[in-house]
Amino acid sequence: MATSGPPTSYQNVLRDKQIAALKRMLNLNQPTPRGSVAASEPVWKVLIYDKFGSDIISPLLSVRELRDLGVTLHLQVDAGREQISDAVAVYFLMPTAANVARICQDCRAQLYDKYYLNFVTAIPRPLLEEVAKASLEADCVPQIGKVYDQYLNFISLEDDFFVLRNQMLGEVSYYALNRPDASDEEIQRICDSIVECLFSVFVTSGTVPIIRCPRGNAAEMVAQALDKKLRDNVRDPRNSMFTGDSTAIAQLSFSRPLLVILDRNVDLATPLHHTWTYQALVHDMLNLDLNRVTLLTADDEPPPSPTSSPQQRTYDLLHSDRFWEQHRGSPFPAMADAVQAEVDRYKTSEEEMKSLKSAMGVDDDESEDSDLLTDKTSKLGSAIKSLPELMEKKKSIDMHTNIATALLEQIKERKLDVFFEMEDRMISKSSLDKTVLDMISDTAAGTPEDKMRLFIIYYILSPDIAEADVVQYTSALEAVGANTAPLTYLGHWKSLSKMKAPRPLGSYTASTTSVSSVVSTMSNWMNSGSKWMEGVKNLVVGTKNLPVTRIVDQLMEHRTTGQVTEDYCYFDPKQLRPTDSRPAPQSKTPFTEAFVFVVGGGNYIEYQNLQDYCSRQQTGRHVTYGTSQLMNARQFLDQLAELGTRD
């Protein structure tokens, strides 16, 4: 059964380190004592950010946490802002010309008493000189508290999952990297932006990784540039970002992490796979974005608050939500069973409280034993104290029930369990109960998009499929209204892959049967009757390693001989000279920590597969997954279609 991943007590959790860096920034770049927000009353301040800064902060710090850190207002830099002459302003922005111009405008207008300028990544010297010039002209140099390069140019979505950005995604997309008319300069700009992100990741982590990547694609360009940037920084003792406290703490692990940089083209099937785990389903079907999901509500449901729209309901899937943390990696039926168990526990607690209230308020017999009365009073007092926790639990249960219901509606309507099982059988090379052509022609199963996803996976995993068969499948897809433009691009991609790859790129390994039917235990789920899960298979996610996980396993275990990873580049930024021309040093000690970054887009399916892989290891192992763009199947299919129209 899938799990949510390794314990979060691992000492080098990237998310925790980014939170600590943000709290230090909001404490005016002074360290905060462990276990508390601040040693004394915080300095009250205004937080000014752009969309990039907002995207970094929002998954990590709630409005309440910002208030505890002294933030009384948080405003967009390009919004109209009034003068608050006695306020301290903390800026958190990308170092762009537009943002610097706005800072200069604020200085000239004397909007705030003190300015602490924090840039998401390093500010170029010409822009820094613009700030200096504006502060001189406005006679506010003493009011500029500090200017910091924070190197926080990435978004932590989980303890072990980060993305490059959530703005201007077209600039770093799979389409941008693979479109036929992309110039070398454009590709280089994309790679440079990815390098800035990865440099921030390792500055925050406080570690210098050993880098491995395949040859001859964008991943190698990123690896070479990152190797140079890290090496130049490590060799500059005056300006090195790897000499602080975080680096000293990270070095206590006695081993350096492995960084595996991969190109999306290593596996095009997985991003289109119909998934069956909770978090990946929410992302695929409900467009999970920065850990937030919005559902359309029924017309007869009241809005969650007077200020919210009656047409939609927004939920934040927070790190503090115990149920989410425990079950986001679980198969959908197992998650639903867990919700039922939570509902039962909540109802039991509610009934106990009602019984106590009844006993205290209804039974007025003066002969009541005083010890019994005292005991009841004590229990009622304890129940009242637990009431806030109980209400919070009910809120969580209601949220996950509503999300599960929305998922189930789509699963039933589109028969997504059938698509998942069929694709899983393809991946594990098991026999199919129904042909792909029959599934495409079935008017009761799925949308045209679902059928296109199914066929693309079949097409990628069938290296010897005849051209006449492809024509037949294409005609069937067109007949059901599918956009077949992705197949034009994939035909060219497959031809190139055959020339370059020593073995099929879509190979998978499995240690057990990938899918099995088990007896459903969900007949009474949420008291909605025995028909609730009727028609939905209770499928179990098997312990197969997807291509990205298989590559990571080979590199962490140093088992590359005769494998696709044997010819991977090797970079060690701590060496005085570049090491990509040398063979990887022979080592018998496996890596215990790895970072995996996919250039061209990633997904929750690969992330969860890596976490499941770590949980199966006998020795402690930790893998952090990152990508240039987090995309669901629809977003990826749209990019393939756009590429197909250009071929």
PDB file of C-alpha atoms in Angstrom, residues 150-344:
ATOM      1  CA  GLN A 150      17.768  35.332   0.220  1.00  0.00           C
ATOM      2  CA  TYR A 151      18.337  32.515  -2.312  1.00  0.00           C
ATOM      3  CA  LEU A 152      14.820  31.154  -1.793  1.00  0.00           C
ATOM      4  CA  ASN A 153      13.970  30.841  -5.476  1.00  0.00           C
ATOM      5  CA  PHE A 154      11.811  27.702  -5.242  1.00  0.00           C
ATOM      6  CA  ILE A 155       8.447  26.652  -3.808  1.00  0.00           C
ATOM      7  CA  SER A 156       8.290  23.910  -1.162  1.00  0.00           C
ATOM      8  CA  LEU A 157       5.007  22.038  -1.484  1.00  0.00           C
ATOM      9  CA  GLU A 158       5.956  19.167   0.834  1.00  0.00           C
ATOM     10  CA  ASP A 159       8.869  18.225   3.070  1.00  0.00           C
ATOM     11  CA  ASP A 160      10.435  16.517   0.073  1.00  0.00           C
ATOM     12  CA  PHE A 161       8.802  18.158  -2.959  1.00  0.00           C
ATOM     13  CA  PHE A 162       9.637  21.513  -4.552  1.00  0.00           C
ATOM     14  CA  VAL A 163       8.884  23.279  -7.818  1.00  0.00           C
ATOM     15  CA  LEU A 164      10.712  26.012  -9.657  1.00  0.00           C
ATOM     16  CA  ARG A 165       7.851  28.505  -9.848  1.00  0.00           C
ATOM     17  CA  ASN A 166       4.104  28.960 -10.299  1.00  0.00           C
ATOM     18  CA  GLN A 167       4.265  32.088 -12.475  1.00  0.00           C
ATOM     19  CA  MET A 168       5.096  32.458 -16.177  1.00  0.00           C
ATOM     20  CA  LEU A 169       5.188  28.676 -16.502  1.00  0.00           C
ATOM     21  CA  GLY A 170       5.273  28.856 -20.277  1.00  0.00           C
ATOM     22  CA  GLU A 171       8.884  30.020 -20.042  1.00  0.00           C
ATOM     23  CA  VAL A 172      10.069  26.760 -18.423  1.00  0.00           C
ATOM     24  CA  SER A 173       7.566  24.261 -19.835  1.00  0.00           C
ATOM     25  CA  TYR A 174       8.126  21.046 -21.758  1.00  0.00           C
ATOM     26  CA  TYR A 175       6.760  22.842 -24.804  1.00  0.00           C
ATOM     27  CA  ALA A 176       9.277  25.690 -24.469  1.00  0.00           C
ATOM     28  CA  LEU A 177      12.181  23.240 -24.285  1.00  0.00           C
ATOM     29  CA  ASN A 178      11.060  21.008 -27.158  1.00  0.00           C
ATOM     30  CA  ARG A 179       9.422  23.275 -29.715  1.00  0.00           C
ATOM     31  CA  PRO A 180      11.251  22.936 -33.041  1.00  0.00           C
ATOM     32  CA  ASP A 181      11.834  26.664 -33.542  1.00  0.00           C
ATOM     33  CA  ALA A 182      13.401  27.283 -30.106  1.00  0.00           C
ATOM     34  CA  SER A 183      16.757  29.025 -30.484  1.00  0.00           C
ATOM     35  CA  ASP A 184      19.903  28.098 -28.573  1.00  0.00           C
ATOM     36  CA  GLU A 185      19.650  31.396 -26.693  1.00  0.00           C
ATOM     37  CA  GLU A 186      16.090  30.618 -25.557  1.00  0.00           C
ATOM     38  CA  ILE A 187      17.062  27.140 -24.361  1.00  0.00           C
ATOM     39  CA  GLN A 188      20.026  28.624 -22.525  1.00  0.00           C
ATOM     40  CA  ARG A 189      17.790  31.161 -20.753  1.00  0.00           C
ATOM     41  CA  ILE A 190      15.494  28.358 -19.596  1.00  0.00           C
ATOM     42  CA  CYS A 191      18.449  26.359 -18.308  1.00  0.00           C
ATOM     43  CA  ASP A 192      19.870  29.414 -16.535  1.00  0.00           C
ATOM     44  CA  SER A 193      16.583  30.008 -14.695  1.00  0.00           C
ATOM     45  CA  ILE A 194      16.549  26.363 -13.593  1.00  0.00           C
ATOM     46  CA  VAL A 195      20.137  26.650 -12.385  1.00  0.00           C
ATOM     47  CA  GLU A 196      19.201  29.684 -10.266  1.00  0.00           C
ATOM     48  CA  CYS A 197      16.438  27.623  -8.676  1.00  0.00           C
ATOM     49  CA  LEU A 198      18.652  24.627  -7.937  1.00  0.00           C
ATOM     50  CA  PHE A 199      21.397  26.861  -6.554  1.00  0.00           C
ATOM     51  CA  SER A 200      18.833  28.321  -4.128  1.00  0.00           C
ATOM     52  CA  VAL A 201      17.747  24.799  -3.142  1.00  0.00           C
ATOM     53  CA  PHE A 202      21.261  23.795  -2.149  1.00  0.00           C
ATOM     54  CA  VAL A 203      22.094  27.107  -0.471  1.00  0.00           C
ATOM     55  CA  THR A 204      18.974  26.605   1.657  1.00  0.00           C
ATOM     56  CA  SER A 205      19.815  22.946   2.220  1.00  0.00           C
ATOM     57  CA  GLY A 206      23.396  23.840   3.121  1.00  0.00           C
ATOM     58  CA  THR A 207      24.844  20.997   1.059  1.00  0.00           C
ATOM     59  CA  VAL A 208      26.959  20.638  -2.081  1.00  0.00           C
ATOM     60  CA  PRO A 209      25.704  17.642  -4.062  1.00  0.00           C
ATOM     61  CA  ILE A 210      27.344  15.184  -6.399  1.00  0.00           C
ATOM     62  CA  ILE A 211      25.533  15.576  -9.725  1.00  0.00           C
ATOM     63  CA  ARG A 212      24.550  12.863 -12.217  1.00  0.00           C
ATOM     64  CA  CYS A 213      22.588  13.308 -15.439  1.00  0.00           C
ATOM     65  CA  PRO A 214      22.082  11.735 -18.879  1.00  0.00           C
ATOM     66  CA  ARG A 215      24.073  13.081 -21.800  1.00  0.00           C
ATOM     67  CA  GLY A 216      22.952  15.106 -24.750  1.00  0.00           C
ATOM     68  CA  ASN A 217      19.859  16.963 -23.538  1.00  0.00           C
ATOM     69  CA  ALA A 218      18.689  19.917 -21.445  1.00  0.00           C
ATOM     70  CA  ALA A 219      19.443  18.013 -18.230  1.00  0.00           C
ATOM     71  CA  GLU A 220      23.140  17.964 -19.138  1.00  0.00           C
ATOM     72  CA  MET A 221      23.119  21.696 -19.889  1.00  0.00           C
ATOM     73  CA  VAL A 222      21.587  22.374 -16.464  1.00  0.00           C
ATOM     74  CA  ALA A 223      24.033  20.033 -14.723  1.00  0.00           C
ATOM     75  CA  GLN A 224      27.080  21.641 -16.350  1.00  0.00           C
ATOM     76  CA  ALA A 225      25.953  25.168 -15.487  1.00  0.00           C
ATOM     77  CA  LEU A 226      25.010  24.232 -11.917  1.00  0.00           C
ATOM     78  CA  ASP A 227      28.330  22.454 -11.417  1.00  0.00           C
ATOM     79  CA  LYS A 228      30.179  25.606 -12.479  1.00  0.00           C
ATOM     80  CA  LYS A 229      28.035  27.911 -10.323  1.00  0.00           C
ATOM     81  CA  LEU A 230      28.461  25.737  -7.237  1.00  0.00           C
ATOM     82  CA  ARG A 231      32.197  25.274  -7.829  1.00  0.00           C
ATOM     83  CA  ASP A 232      32.808  29.003  -8.306  1.00  0.00           C
ATOM     84  CA  ASN A 233      30.892  29.770  -5.110  1.00  0.00           C
ATOM     85  CA  VAL A 234      32.590  27.083  -3.020  1.00  0.00           C
ATOM     86  CA  ARG A 235      36.021  28.292  -4.155  1.00  0.00           C
ATOM     87  CA  ASP A 236      35.286  31.902  -3.139  1.00  0.00           C
ATOM     88  CA  PRO A 237      35.701  31.854   0.672  1.00  0.00           C
ATOM     89  CA  ARG A 238      34.696  35.513   1.066  1.00  0.00           C
ATOM     90  CA  ASN A 239      31.359  35.129  -0.698  1.00  0.00           C
ATOM     91  CA  SER A 240      30.636  31.417  -0.382  1.00  0.00           C
ATOM     92  CA  MET A 241      27.074  30.530   0.568  1.00  0.00           C
ATOM     93  CA  PHE A 242      28.229  27.188   1.996  1.00  0.00           C
ATOM     94  CA  THR A 243      30.107  28.308   5.086  1.00  0.00           C
ATOM     95  CA  GLY A 244      27.248  29.223   7.457  1.00  0.00           C
ATOM     96  CA  ASP A 245      25.446  27.396  10.243  1.00  0.00           C
ATOM     97  CA  SER A 246      23.143  25.485   7.916  1.00  0.00           C
ATOM     98  CA  THR A 247      26.128  23.996   6.117  1.00  0.00           C
ATOM     99  CA  ALA A 248      27.757  22.972   9.382  1.00  0.00           C
ATOM    100  CA  ILE A 249      24.569  21.234  10.490  1.00  0.00           C
ATOM    101  CA  ALA A 250      24.150  19.515   7.122  1.00  0.00           C
ATOM    102  CA  GLN A 251      27.716  18.198   7.251  1.00  0.00           C
ATOM    103  CA  LEU A 252      26.885  16.277  10.427  1.00  0.00           C
ATOM    104  CA  SER A 253      25.267  13.679   8.175  1.00  0.00           C
ATOM    105  CA  PHE A 254      28.824  12.641   7.124  1.00  0.00           C
ATOM    106  CA  SER A 255      27.739  12.208   3.514  1.00  0.00           C
ATOM    107  CA  ARG A 256      26.855  14.438   0.628  1.00  0.00           C
ATOM    108  CA  PRO A 257      23.587  14.113  -1.250  1.00  0.00           C
ATOM    109  CA  LEU A 258      23.232  12.902  -4.795  1.00  0.00           C
ATOM    110  CA  LEU A 259      21.501  15.198  -7.287  1.00  0.00           C
ATOM    111  CA  VAL A 260      19.963  13.422 -10.277  1.00  0.00           C
ATOM    112  CA  ILE A 261      18.900  15.802 -13.051  1.00  0.00           C
ATOM    113  CA  LEU A 262      16.649  14.200 -15.661  1.00  0.00           C
ATOM    114  CA  ASP A 263      14.935  15.324 -18.837  1.00  0.00           C
ATOM    115  CA  ARG A 264      11.169  14.821 -19.096  1.00  0.00           C
ATOM    116  CA  ASN A 265      11.782  12.821 -22.266  1.00  0.00           C
ATOM    117  CA  VAL A 266      13.128   9.962 -20.171  1.00  0.00           C
ATOM    118  CA  ASP A 267       9.492   8.982 -19.529  1.00  0.00           C
ATOM    119  CA  LEU A 268       6.488  10.513 -21.281  1.00  0.00           C
ATOM    120  CA  ALA A 269       4.044   7.812 -20.194  1.00  0.00           C
ATOM    121  CA  THR A 270       3.878   8.441 -16.443  1.00  0.00           C
ATOM    122  CA  PRO A 271       2.654  12.077 -16.656  1.00  0.00           C
ATOM    123  CA  LEU A 272      -0.401  10.829 -18.588  1.00  0.00           C
ATOM    124  CA  HIS A 273      -1.141   7.842 -16.356  1.00  0.00           C
ATOM    125  CA  HIS A 274      -4.534   7.740 -14.632  1.00  0.00           C
ATOM    126  CA  THR A 275      -3.574   7.603 -10.983  1.00  0.00           C
ATOM    127  CA  TRP A 276      -5.237   6.058  -7.931  1.00  0.00           C
ATOM    128  CA  THR A 277      -3.634   7.762  -4.914  1.00  0.00           C
ATOM    129  CA  TYR A 278      -5.363  10.597  -3.076  1.00  0.00           C
ATOM    130  CA  GLN A 279      -3.016  13.546  -3.626  1.00  0.00           C
ATOM    131  CA  ALA A 280      -2.332  12.681  -7.264  1.00  0.00           C
ATOM    132  CA  LEU A 281      -6.069  12.279  -7.926  1.00  0.00           C
ATOM    133  CA  VAL A 282      -6.800  15.704  -6.422  1.00  0.00           C
ATOM    134  CA  HIS A 283      -4.133  17.237  -8.665  1.00  0.00           C
ATOM    135  CA  ASP A 284      -5.270  15.364 -11.773  1.00  0.00           C
ATOM    136  CA  MET A 285      -9.021  15.925 -11.448  1.00  0.00           C
ATOM    137  CA  LEU A 286      -9.475  18.930  -9.148  1.00  0.00           C
ATOM    138  CA  ASN A 287      -6.477  21.057 -10.222  1.00  0.00           C
ATOM    139  CA  LEU A 288      -4.650  21.204  -6.882  1.00  0.00           C
ATOM    140  CA  ASP A 289      -2.568  24.403  -6.977  1.00  0.00           C
ATOM    141  CA  LEU A 290      -0.069  25.443  -4.300  1.00  0.00           C
ATOM    142  CA  ASN A 291      -1.745  22.998  -1.885  1.00  0.00           C
ATOM    143  CA  ARG A 292      -5.138  24.632  -2.458  1.00  0.00           C
ATOM    144  CA  VAL A 293      -8.155  23.096  -4.170  1.00  0.00           C
ATOM    145  CA  THR A 294     -11.419  24.748  -5.204  1.00  0.00           C
ATOM    146  CA  LEU A 295     -14.643  22.761  -5.538  1.00  0.00           C
ATOM    147  CA  LEU A 296     -17.924  23.799  -7.063  1.00  0.00           C
ATOM    148  CA  THR A 297     -20.722  23.472  -4.510  1.00  0.00           C
ATOM    149  CA  ALA A 298     -24.242  22.233  -5.034  1.00  0.00           C
ATOM    150  CA  ASP A 299     -26.904  24.917  -5.443  1.00  0.00           C
ATOM    151  CA  ASP A 300     -28.609  23.942  -2.190  1.00  0.00           C
ATOM    152  CA  GLU A 301     -25.428  24.082  -0.095  1.00  0.00           C
ATOM    153  CA  PRO A 302     -24.853  27.233   1.968  1.00  0.00           C
ATOM    154  CA  PRO A 303     -21.564  29.044   1.344  1.00  0.00           C
ATOM    155  CA  PRO A 304     -18.822  28.296   3.920  1.00  0.00           C
ATOM    156  CA  SER A 305     -18.720  31.944   5.009  1.00  0.00           C
ATOM    157  CA  PRO A 306     -20.696  35.143   4.312  1.00  0.00           C
ATOM    158  CA  THR A 307     -17.855  36.542   2.203  1.00  0.00           C
ATOM    159  CA  SER A 308     -17.289  33.489  -0.001  1.00  0.00           C
ATOM    160  CA  SER A 309     -18.959  32.740  -3.295  1.00  0.00           C
ATOM    161  CA  PRO A 310     -21.874  30.300  -3.154  1.00  0.00           C
ATOM    162  CA  GLN A 311     -20.604  28.701  -6.355  1.00  0.00           C
ATOM    163  CA  GLN A 312     -17.279  27.467  -5.012  1.00  0.00           C
ATOM    164  CA  ARG A 313     -15.551  26.276  -1.886  1.00  0.00           C
ATOM    165  CA  THR A 314     -11.782  26.553  -1.388  1.00  0.00           C
ATOM    166  CA  TYR A 315      -9.758  24.239   0.845  1.00  0.00           C
ATOM    167  CA  ASP A 316      -6.134  24.471   1.953  1.00  0.00           C
ATOM    168  CA  LEU A 317      -4.476  21.067   2.270  1.00  0.00           C
ATOM    169  CA  LEU A 318      -2.066  21.985   5.024  1.00  0.00           C
ATOM    170  CA  HIS A 319       0.999  20.302   6.434  1.00  0.00           C
ATOM    171  CA  SER A 320      -0.677  20.556   9.860  1.00  0.00           C
ATOM    172  CA  ASP A 321      -3.653  18.451   8.721  1.00  0.00           C
ATOM    173  CA  ARG A 322      -2.905  15.080  10.299  1.00  0.00           C
ATOM    174  CA  PHE A 323      -5.304  13.187   8.041  1.00  0.00           C
ATOM    175  CA  TRP A 324      -3.815  14.714   4.889  1.00  0.00           C
ATOM    176  CA  GLU A 325      -0.272  13.944   5.988  1.00  0.00           C
ATOM    177  CA  GLN A 326      -1.140  10.326   6.754  1.00  0.00           C
ATOM    178  CA  HIS A 327      -3.294   9.550   3.728  1.00  0.00           C
ATOM    179  CA  ARG A 328      -2.306  11.796   0.816  1.00  0.00           C
ATOM    180  CA  GLY A 329      -0.290   8.886  -0.596  1.00  0.00           C
ATOM    181  CA  SER A 330      -2.964   6.252   0.032  1.00  0.00           C
ATOM    182  CA  PRO A 331      -5.078   4.585  -2.665  1.00  0.00           C
ATOM    183  CA  PHE A 332      -8.481   6.218  -2.949  1.00  0.00           C
ATOM    184  CA  PRO A 333     -10.520   3.390  -1.337  1.00  0.00           C
ATOM    185  CA  ALA A 334      -8.092   3.181   1.603  1.00  0.00           C
ATOM    186  CA  MET A 335      -8.373   6.940   2.089  1.00  0.00           C
ATOM    187  CA  ALA A 336     -12.173   6.672   2.058  1.00  0.00           C
ATOM    188  CA  ASP A 337     -12.033   3.914   4.685  1.00  0.00           C
ATOM    189  CA  ALA A 338      -9.845   6.183   6.805  1.00  0.00           C
ATOM    190  CA  VAL A 339     -12.400   8.993   6.513  1.00  0.00           C
ATOM    191  CA  GLN A 340     -15.104   6.572   7.665  1.00  0.00           C
ATOM    192  CA  ALA A 341     -12.987   5.630  10.689  1.00  0.00           C
ATOM    193  CA  GLU A 342     -12.498   9.320  11.522  1.00  0.00           C
ATOM    194  CA  VAL A 343     -16.247   9.905  11.220  1.00  0.00           C
ATOM    195  CA  ASP A 344     -16.948   7.003  13.588  1.00  0.00           C
TER     196      ASP A 344
END
